[in-house]
Amino acid sequence: MPAEESTPAIVLRARDYAEADRIVTLLTRDFGKLSGIAKGAKASRRRFERKLEPFTQAILYFRRRPHGQLVFITRAERFDSAPPEFDELGKIALGSYMLELTDALTTEEAEAVAAYEVLASGLDVLGRRTPTMALRQAFELKILQAAGFGLEFGRCRLCSKPAEPEGGTVYFMTSRGGIVCAQCRGQAVESALRMDASNAAALARLSLTPLAEVATLPHGGSDSASAIARFLATILDRKLRSLDFLNSTM
Ligand SMILES: [Zn+2]
């Protein structure tokens, strides 16, 4: 029998399977994204109860199977004695979006330590604070960065001129993964989204601030939200199910 392995993990999604089992997809710190089957999860309350639900952070114990993609989940242990609570609509909406976006930006068995750290931190902050647009936008930028899509809102992609916090106009281009300034706009033929430079500067600040400190900072406004949404639409192959619900709450 393969040896039992363990890692900190966050449950991204879970569903019942057959009479008594559960199939669970987790983002693990040490092994990237894994899907596994918890045999008898519905009956074995001691080993699994409420530890294999979305949002849960736990130590996952599992064994690999010689054939087949699903690992055998043997047990799970919470490591936080006071886990964050997701007990109101706004938190559930943003938390569900964090899970789904992370799921969409990661692939099974690929290293994902940075994404794990961003998601763990995002859920922890969300569990303890009010959901805000600043937290949402900071999370979006950081999880994109962890997935290899670092967006630049702080300075022009072409001449490196900083986006002025006092105002002016910059242009976000999905193909360049960032903004260009008004002077450089003429050199770039791609379609662009016009943004207030102060909003781009606010977004750049969010991307550089730890998630635990972003909730009360100024957010990047609706043009920043449009820029991020446009970029996500170009790299994701489907619309996220949690998006309409989230947008209806903030
Ligand atoms: Zn420029």
mmCIF file of C-alpha atoms and ligand atoms in Angstrom:
data_model
loop_
_atom_site.group_PDB
_atom_site.id
_atom_site.type_symbol
_atom_site.label_atom_id
_atom_site.label_comp_id
_atom_site.label_asym_id
_atom_site.label_seq_id
_atom_site.Cartn_x
_atom_site.Cartn_y
_atom_site.Cartn_z
ATOM 1 C CA MET A 1 0.000 0.000 0.000
ATOM 2 C CA PRO A 2 1.381 3.487 -0.809
ATOM 3 C CA ALA A 3 2.584 5.461 2.218
ATOM 4 C CA GLU A 4 0.271 7.987 3.833
ATOM 5 C CA GLU A 5 1.176 11.566 2.940
ATOM 6 C CA SER A 6 0.000 14.803 4.494
ATOM 7 C CA THR A 7 -0.125 18.510 3.712
ATOM 8 C CA PRO A 8 -2.000 21.649 4.722
ATOM 9 C CA ALA A 9 -4.903 22.052 2.297
ATOM 10 C CA ILE A 10 -7.957 24.181 1.533
ATOM 11 C CA VAL A 11 -11.182 22.603 0.275
ATOM 12 C CA LEU A 12 -12.167 24.194 -3.055
ATOM 13 C CA ARG A 13 -15.235 22.067 -3.765
ATOM 14 C CA ALA A 14 -16.857 18.850 -2.604
ATOM 15 C CA ARG A 15 -19.769 16.675 -3.617
ATOM 16 C CA ASP A 16 -21.394 13.506 -2.414
ATOM 17 C CA TYR A 17 -20.615 10.364 -4.328
ATOM 18 C CA ALA A 18 -22.503 7.089 -4.246
ATOM 19 C CA GLU A 19 -24.122 6.137 -0.929
ATOM 20 C CA ALA A 20 -21.599 7.298 1.591
ATOM 21 C CA ASP A 21 -18.541 8.821 -0.092
ATOM 22 C CA ARG A 22 -17.431 12.328 -0.898
ATOM 23 C CA ILE A 23 -15.289 13.555 -3.775
ATOM 24 C CA VAL A 24 -13.258 16.572 -2.761
ATOM 25 C CA THR A 25 -10.963 18.934 -4.666
ATOM 26 C CA LEU A 26 -8.371 20.719 -2.547
ATOM 27 C CA LEU A 27 -5.577 23.167 -3.074
ATOM 28 C CA THR A 28 -2.663 21.773 -1.066
ATOM 29 C CA ARG A 29 0.447 23.630 -0.018
ATOM 30 C CA ASP A 30 2.848 20.825 -0.880
ATOM 31 C CA PHE A 31 1.320 18.983 -3.851
ATOM 32 C CA GLY A 32 -0.683 21.580 -5.789
ATOM 33 C CA LYS A 33 -4.317 20.864 -6.546
ATOM 34 C CA LEU A 34 -5.540 17.355 -5.710
ATOM 35 C CA SER A 35 -8.847 15.575 -6.041
ATOM 36 C CA GLY A 36 -9.607 12.694 -3.747
ATOM 37 C CA ILE A 37 -12.285 10.385 -2.531
ATOM 38 C CA ALA A 38 -13.196 10.140 1.135
ATOM 39 C CA LYS A 39 -14.714 6.692 1.545
ATOM 40 C CA GLY A 40 -17.538 6.585 4.022
ATOM 41 C CA ALA A 41 -17.263 10.324 4.681
ATOM 42 C CA LYS A 42 -20.959 10.699 5.274
ATOM 43 C CA ALA A 43 -20.948 7.910 7.882
ATOM 44 C CA SER A 44 -17.572 8.487 9.545
ATOM 45 C CA ARG A 45 -18.242 11.660 11.451
ATOM 46 C CA ARG A 46 -15.181 11.441 13.643
ATOM 47 C CA ARG A 47 -12.677 11.413 10.790
ATOM 48 C CA PHE A 48 -14.345 13.854 8.450
ATOM 49 C CA GLU A 49 -17.236 15.781 9.887
ATOM 50 C CA ARG A 50 -17.253 19.358 8.568
ATOM 51 C CA LYS A 51 -13.584 19.101 7.547
ATOM 52 C CA LEU A 52 -14.276 18.438 3.883
ATOM 53 C CA GLU A 53 -16.534 21.408 3.195
ATOM 54 C CA PRO A 54 -15.616 24.385 0.980
ATOM 55 C CA PHE A 55 -13.621 27.102 2.819
ATOM 56 C CA THR A 56 -12.164 24.602 5.305
ATOM 57 C CA GLN A 57 -8.442 24.704 5.947
ATOM 58 C CA ALA A 58 -7.135 21.421 7.317
ATOM 59 C CA ILE A 59 -4.253 18.990 7.368
ATOM 60 C CA LEU A 60 -5.105 16.469 4.699
ATOM 61 C CA TYR A 61 -3.938 12.842 5.051
ATOM 62 C CA PHE A 62 -4.099 10.735 1.917
ATOM 63 C CA ARG A 63 -2.679 7.793 0.009
ATOM 64 C CA ARG A 64 -2.032 7.811 -3.717
ATOM 65 C CA ARG A 65 -3.580 5.096 -5.819
ATOM 66 C CA PRO A 66 -1.452 3.136 -8.289
ATOM 67 C CA HIS A 67 -3.942 3.848 -11.050
ATOM 68 C CA GLY A 68 -6.489 6.577 -11.318
ATOM 69 C CA GLN A 69 -6.344 10.259 -10.589
ATOM 70 C CA LEU A 70 -8.249 10.416 -7.333
ATOM 71 C CA VAL A 71 -6.225 9.959 -4.159
ATOM 72 C CA PHE A 72 -7.701 8.154 -1.137
ATOM 73 C CA ILE A 73 -8.367 10.687 1.585
ATOM 74 C CA THR A 74 -7.781 8.872 4.870
ATOM 75 C CA ARG A 75 -8.569 11.696 7.313
ATOM 76 C CA ALA A 76 -8.472 15.451 7.820
ATOM 77 C CA GLU A 77 -7.606 17.504 10.879
ATOM 78 C CA ARG A 78 -8.351 21.155 11.470
ATOM 79 C CA PHE A 79 -5.270 23.096 12.534
ATOM 80 C CA ASP A 80 -7.065 26.287 13.509
ATOM 81 C CA SER A 81 -8.838 26.101 16.850
ATOM 82 C CA ALA A 82 -10.955 29.151 15.942
ATOM 83 C CA PRO A 83 -11.569 28.839 12.206
ATOM 84 C CA PRO A 84 -12.907 31.911 10.383
ATOM 85 C CA GLU A 85 -16.693 32.074 10.093
ATOM 86 C CA PHE A 86 -18.466 32.400 6.763
ATOM 87 C CA ASP A 87 -21.850 33.216 8.181
ATOM 88 C CA GLU A 88 -23.145 36.142 6.133
ATOM 89 C CA LEU A 89 -24.092 36.589 2.504
ATOM 90 C CA GLY A 90 -21.314 39.030 1.575
ATOM 91 C CA LYS A 91 -18.624 36.746 2.987
ATOM 92 C CA ILE A 92 -20.064 33.658 1.334
ATOM 93 C CA ALA A 93 -20.229 35.502 -1.995
ATOM 94 C CA LEU A 94 -16.635 36.769 -1.932
ATOM 95 C CA GLY A 95 -15.328 33.534 -0.399
ATOM 96 C CA SER A 96 -17.030 31.403 -3.065
ATOM 97 C CA TYR A 97 -15.513 33.636 -5.730
ATOM 98 C CA MET A 98 -12.031 33.326 -4.162
ATOM 99 C CA LEU A 99 -12.337 29.523 -4.238
ATOM 100 C CA GLU A 100 -13.676 29.379 -7.791
ATOM 101 C CA LEU A 101 -11.137 31.843 -9.186
ATOM 102 C CA THR A 102 -8.264 29.945 -7.531
ATOM 103 C CA ASP A 103 -9.663 26.671 -8.873
ATOM 104 C CA ALA A 104 -9.836 28.129 -12.392
ATOM 105 C CA LEU A 105 -6.257 29.445 -12.254
ATOM 106 C CA THR A 106 -4.616 26.231 -10.981
ATOM 107 C CA THR A 107 -4.170 22.794 -12.527
ATOM 108 C CA GLU A 108 -3.945 19.392 -10.860
ATOM 109 C CA GLU A 109 -0.522 18.231 -9.667
ATOM 110 C CA ALA A 110 1.234 21.466 -10.649
ATOM 111 C CA GLU A 111 3.166 23.327 -7.950
ATOM 112 C CA ALA A 112 0.973 26.048 -6.424
ATOM 113 C CA VAL A 113 2.581 27.231 -3.183
ATOM 114 C CA ALA A 114 2.080 30.911 -3.990
ATOM 115 C CA ALA A 115 -1.603 30.417 -4.878
ATOM 116 C CA TYR A 116 -2.084 28.411 -1.671
ATOM 117 C CA GLU A 117 -0.595 31.221 0.429
ATOM 118 C CA VAL A 118 -2.762 33.868 -1.277
ATOM 119 C CA LEU A 119 -5.957 31.850 -0.872
ATOM 120 C CA ALA A 120 -5.210 30.924 2.757
ATOM 121 C CA SER A 121 -4.531 34.556 3.577
ATOM 122 C CA GLY A 122 -7.573 35.809 1.637
ATOM 123 C CA LEU A 123 -9.979 33.422 3.393
ATOM 124 C CA ASP A 124 -8.456 34.201 6.761
ATOM 125 C CA VAL A 125 -8.887 37.961 6.281
ATOM 126 C CA LEU A 126 -12.387 37.536 4.876
ATOM 127 C CA GLY A 127 -13.433 35.342 7.796
ATOM 128 C CA ARG A 128 -12.484 38.034 10.280
ATOM 129 C CA ARG A 129 -13.368 41.267 8.464
ATOM 130 C CA THR A 130 -16.096 42.851 6.378
ATOM 131 C CA PRO A 131 -15.858 41.998 2.672
ATOM 132 C CA THR A 132 -14.797 45.106 0.729
ATOM 133 C CA MET A 133 -14.080 45.949 -2.905
ATOM 134 C CA ALA A 134 -10.459 46.654 -1.911
ATOM 135 C CA LEU A 135 -10.093 43.113 -0.544
ATOM 136 C CA ARG A 136 -11.671 41.677 -3.684
ATOM 137 C CA GLN A 137 -9.420 43.623 -6.070
ATOM 138 C CA ALA A 138 -6.268 42.937 -4.023
ATOM 139 C CA PHE A 139 -7.105 39.220 -3.985
ATOM 140 C CA GLU A 140 -7.716 39.187 -7.743
ATOM 141 C CA LEU A 141 -4.346 40.808 -8.465
ATOM 142 C CA LYS A 142 -2.457 38.568 -6.040
ATOM 143 C CA ILE A 143 -3.972 35.285 -7.194
ATOM 144 C CA LEU A 144 -3.319 36.303 -10.807
ATOM 145 C CA GLN A 145 0.282 37.072 -9.859
ATOM 146 C CA ALA A 146 0.593 33.673 -8.150
ATOM 147 C CA ALA A 147 -0.671 32.036 -11.353
ATOM 148 C CA GLY A 148 1.955 33.829 -13.436
ATOM 149 C CA PHE A 149 -0.124 36.786 -14.605
ATOM 150 C CA GLY A 150 1.443 39.771 -12.867
ATOM 151 C CA LEU A 151 -0.531 42.846 -13.990
ATOM 152 C CA GLU A 152 1.130 46.259 -13.924
ATOM 153 C CA PHE A 153 -1.041 49.200 -12.887
ATOM 154 C CA GLY A 154 1.664 51.295 -11.224
ATOM 155 C CA ARG A 155 3.593 52.408 -14.310
ATOM 156 C CA CYS A 156 3.410 52.565 -18.085
ATOM 157 C CA ARG A 157 4.370 49.267 -19.735
ATOM 158 C CA LEU A 158 6.241 51.172 -22.459
ATOM 159 C CA CYS A 159 8.054 54.112 -20.821
ATOM 160 C CA SER A 160 7.719 53.214 -17.089
ATOM 161 C CA LYS A 161 6.146 56.575 -16.227
ATOM 162 C CA PRO A 162 4.270 56.140 -12.910
ATOM 163 C CA ALA A 163 0.471 56.400 -12.853
ATOM 164 C CA GLU A 164 -0.133 59.673 -11.057
ATOM 165 C CA PRO A 165 -2.272 59.383 -7.901
ATOM 166 C CA GLU A 166 -3.516 62.954 -8.627
ATOM 167 C CA GLY A 167 -5.343 61.935 -11.783
ATOM 168 C CA GLY A 168 -5.019 61.991 -15.549
ATOM 169 C CA THR A 169 -5.781 59.129 -17.871
ATOM 170 C CA VAL A 170 -4.070 55.795 -18.519
ATOM 171 C CA TYR A 171 -5.056 52.926 -20.815
ATOM 172 C CA PHE A 172 -5.269 49.288 -19.750
ATOM 173 C CA MET A 173 -4.379 46.757 -22.458
ATOM 174 C CA THR A 174 -5.073 43.089 -21.814
ATOM 175 C CA SER A 175 -2.445 42.024 -24.362
ATOM 176 C CA ARG A 176 0.239 43.972 -22.459
ATOM 177 C CA GLY A 177 -0.943 42.910 -19.013
ATOM 178 C CA GLY A 178 -0.972 46.472 -17.765
ATOM 179 C CA ILE A 179 -1.384 50.148 -18.474
ATOM 180 C CA VAL A 180 0.215 52.522 -20.948
ATOM 181 C CA CYS A 181 0.338 56.271 -20.358
ATOM 182 C CA ALA A 182 -1.424 58.906 -22.476
ATOM 183 C CA GLN A 183 1.822 59.791 -24.305
ATOM 184 C CA CYS A 184 2.489 56.176 -25.296
ATOM 185 C CA ARG A 185 -1.115 55.372 -26.199
ATOM 186 C CA GLY A 186 -0.515 56.401 -29.836
ATOM 187 C CA GLN A 187 2.297 53.836 -30.258
ATOM 188 C CA ALA A 188 0.074 50.919 -29.250
ATOM 189 C CA VAL A 189 -2.480 49.776 -31.796
ATOM 190 C CA GLU A 190 -4.442 47.426 -29.519
ATOM 191 C CA SER A 191 -7.844 48.276 -28.121
ATOM 192 C CA ALA A 192 -7.620 49.689 -24.618
ATOM 193 C CA LEU A 193 -9.760 50.484 -21.620
ATOM 194 C CA ARG A 194 -9.568 54.065 -20.445
ATOM 195 C CA MET A 195 -8.843 54.401 -16.712
ATOM 196 C CA ASP A 196 -8.446 57.213 -14.269
ATOM 197 C CA ALA A 197 -4.739 57.244 -13.337
ATOM 198 C CA SER A 198 -5.594 57.669 -9.656
ATOM 199 C CA ASN A 199 -7.606 54.435 -9.797
ATOM 200 C CA ALA A 200 -4.713 52.608 -11.477
ATOM 201 C CA ALA A 201 -2.407 53.936 -8.754
ATOM 202 C CA ALA A 202 -4.824 52.720 -6.047
ATOM 203 C CA LEU A 203 -4.854 49.277 -7.655
ATOM 204 C CA ALA A 204 -1.055 49.184 -7.808
ATOM 205 C CA ARG A 205 -0.944 50.001 -4.109
ATOM 206 C CA LEU A 206 -3.384 47.168 -3.324
ATOM 207 C CA SER A 207 -1.244 44.694 -5.243
ATOM 208 C CA LEU A 208 1.791 45.576 -3.103
ATOM 209 C CA THR A 209 0.055 45.579 0.304
ATOM 210 C CA PRO A 210 -0.403 42.381 2.388
ATOM 211 C CA LEU A 211 -4.019 41.140 2.260
ATOM 212 C CA ALA A 212 -4.363 41.561 6.024
ATOM 213 C CA GLU A 213 -3.947 45.327 5.570
ATOM 214 C CA VAL A 214 -5.936 46.081 2.401
ATOM 215 C CA ALA A 215 -9.567 46.025 3.545
ATOM 216 C CA THR A 216 -9.735 49.705 4.490
ATOM 217 C CA LEU A 217 -7.535 51.096 1.690
ATOM 218 C CA PRO A 218 -9.111 52.956 -1.267
ATOM 219 C CA HIS A 219 -10.137 50.519 -4.013
ATOM 220 C CA GLY A 220 -9.466 51.013 -7.700
ATOM 221 C CA GLY A 221 -12.959 52.078 -8.705
ATOM 222 C CA SER A 222 -15.262 50.700 -11.358
ATOM 223 C CA ASP A 223 -12.786 51.205 -14.228
ATOM 224 C CA SER A 224 -10.305 48.987 -12.342
ATOM 225 C CA ALA A 225 -13.038 46.394 -11.823
ATOM 226 C CA SER A 226 -13.711 46.487 -15.580
ATOM 227 C CA ALA A 227 -10.005 46.122 -16.393
ATOM 228 C CA ILE A 228 -9.613 43.072 -14.143
ATOM 229 C CA ALA A 229 -12.857 41.532 -15.444
ATOM 230 C CA ARG A 230 -11.722 42.045 -19.042
ATOM 231 C CA PHE A 231 -8.354 40.433 -18.338
ATOM 232 C CA LEU A 232 -9.936 37.454 -16.550
ATOM 233 C CA ALA A 233 -12.326 36.952 -19.469
ATOM 234 C CA THR A 234 -9.360 36.651 -21.857
ATOM 235 C CA ILE A 235 -7.540 33.964 -19.856
ATOM 236 C CA LEU A 236 -10.407 31.883 -18.410
ATOM 237 C CA ASP A 237 -12.313 29.522 -20.681
ATOM 238 C CA ARG A 238 -15.613 29.961 -18.862
ATOM 239 C CA LYS A 239 -17.549 32.476 -16.836
ATOM 240 C CA LEU A 240 -17.281 31.869 -13.103
ATOM 241 C CA ARG A 241 -20.563 30.722 -11.547
ATOM 242 C CA SER A 242 -20.001 32.783 -8.413
ATOM 243 C CA LEU A 243 -19.539 36.061 -10.296
ATOM 244 C CA ASP A 244 -23.144 37.250 -10.665
ATOM 245 C CA PHE A 245 -23.862 36.480 -7.010
ATOM 246 C CA LEU A 246 -20.740 38.395 -5.950
ATOM 247 C CA ASN A 247 -21.541 41.379 -8.155
ATOM 248 C CA SER A 248 -25.038 41.521 -6.670
ATOM 249 C CA THR A 249 -23.561 41.889 -3.165
ATOM 250 C CA MET A 250 -20.958 44.599 -3.866
HETATM 251 ZN ZN ZN B 1 4.367 55.664 -21.374
#
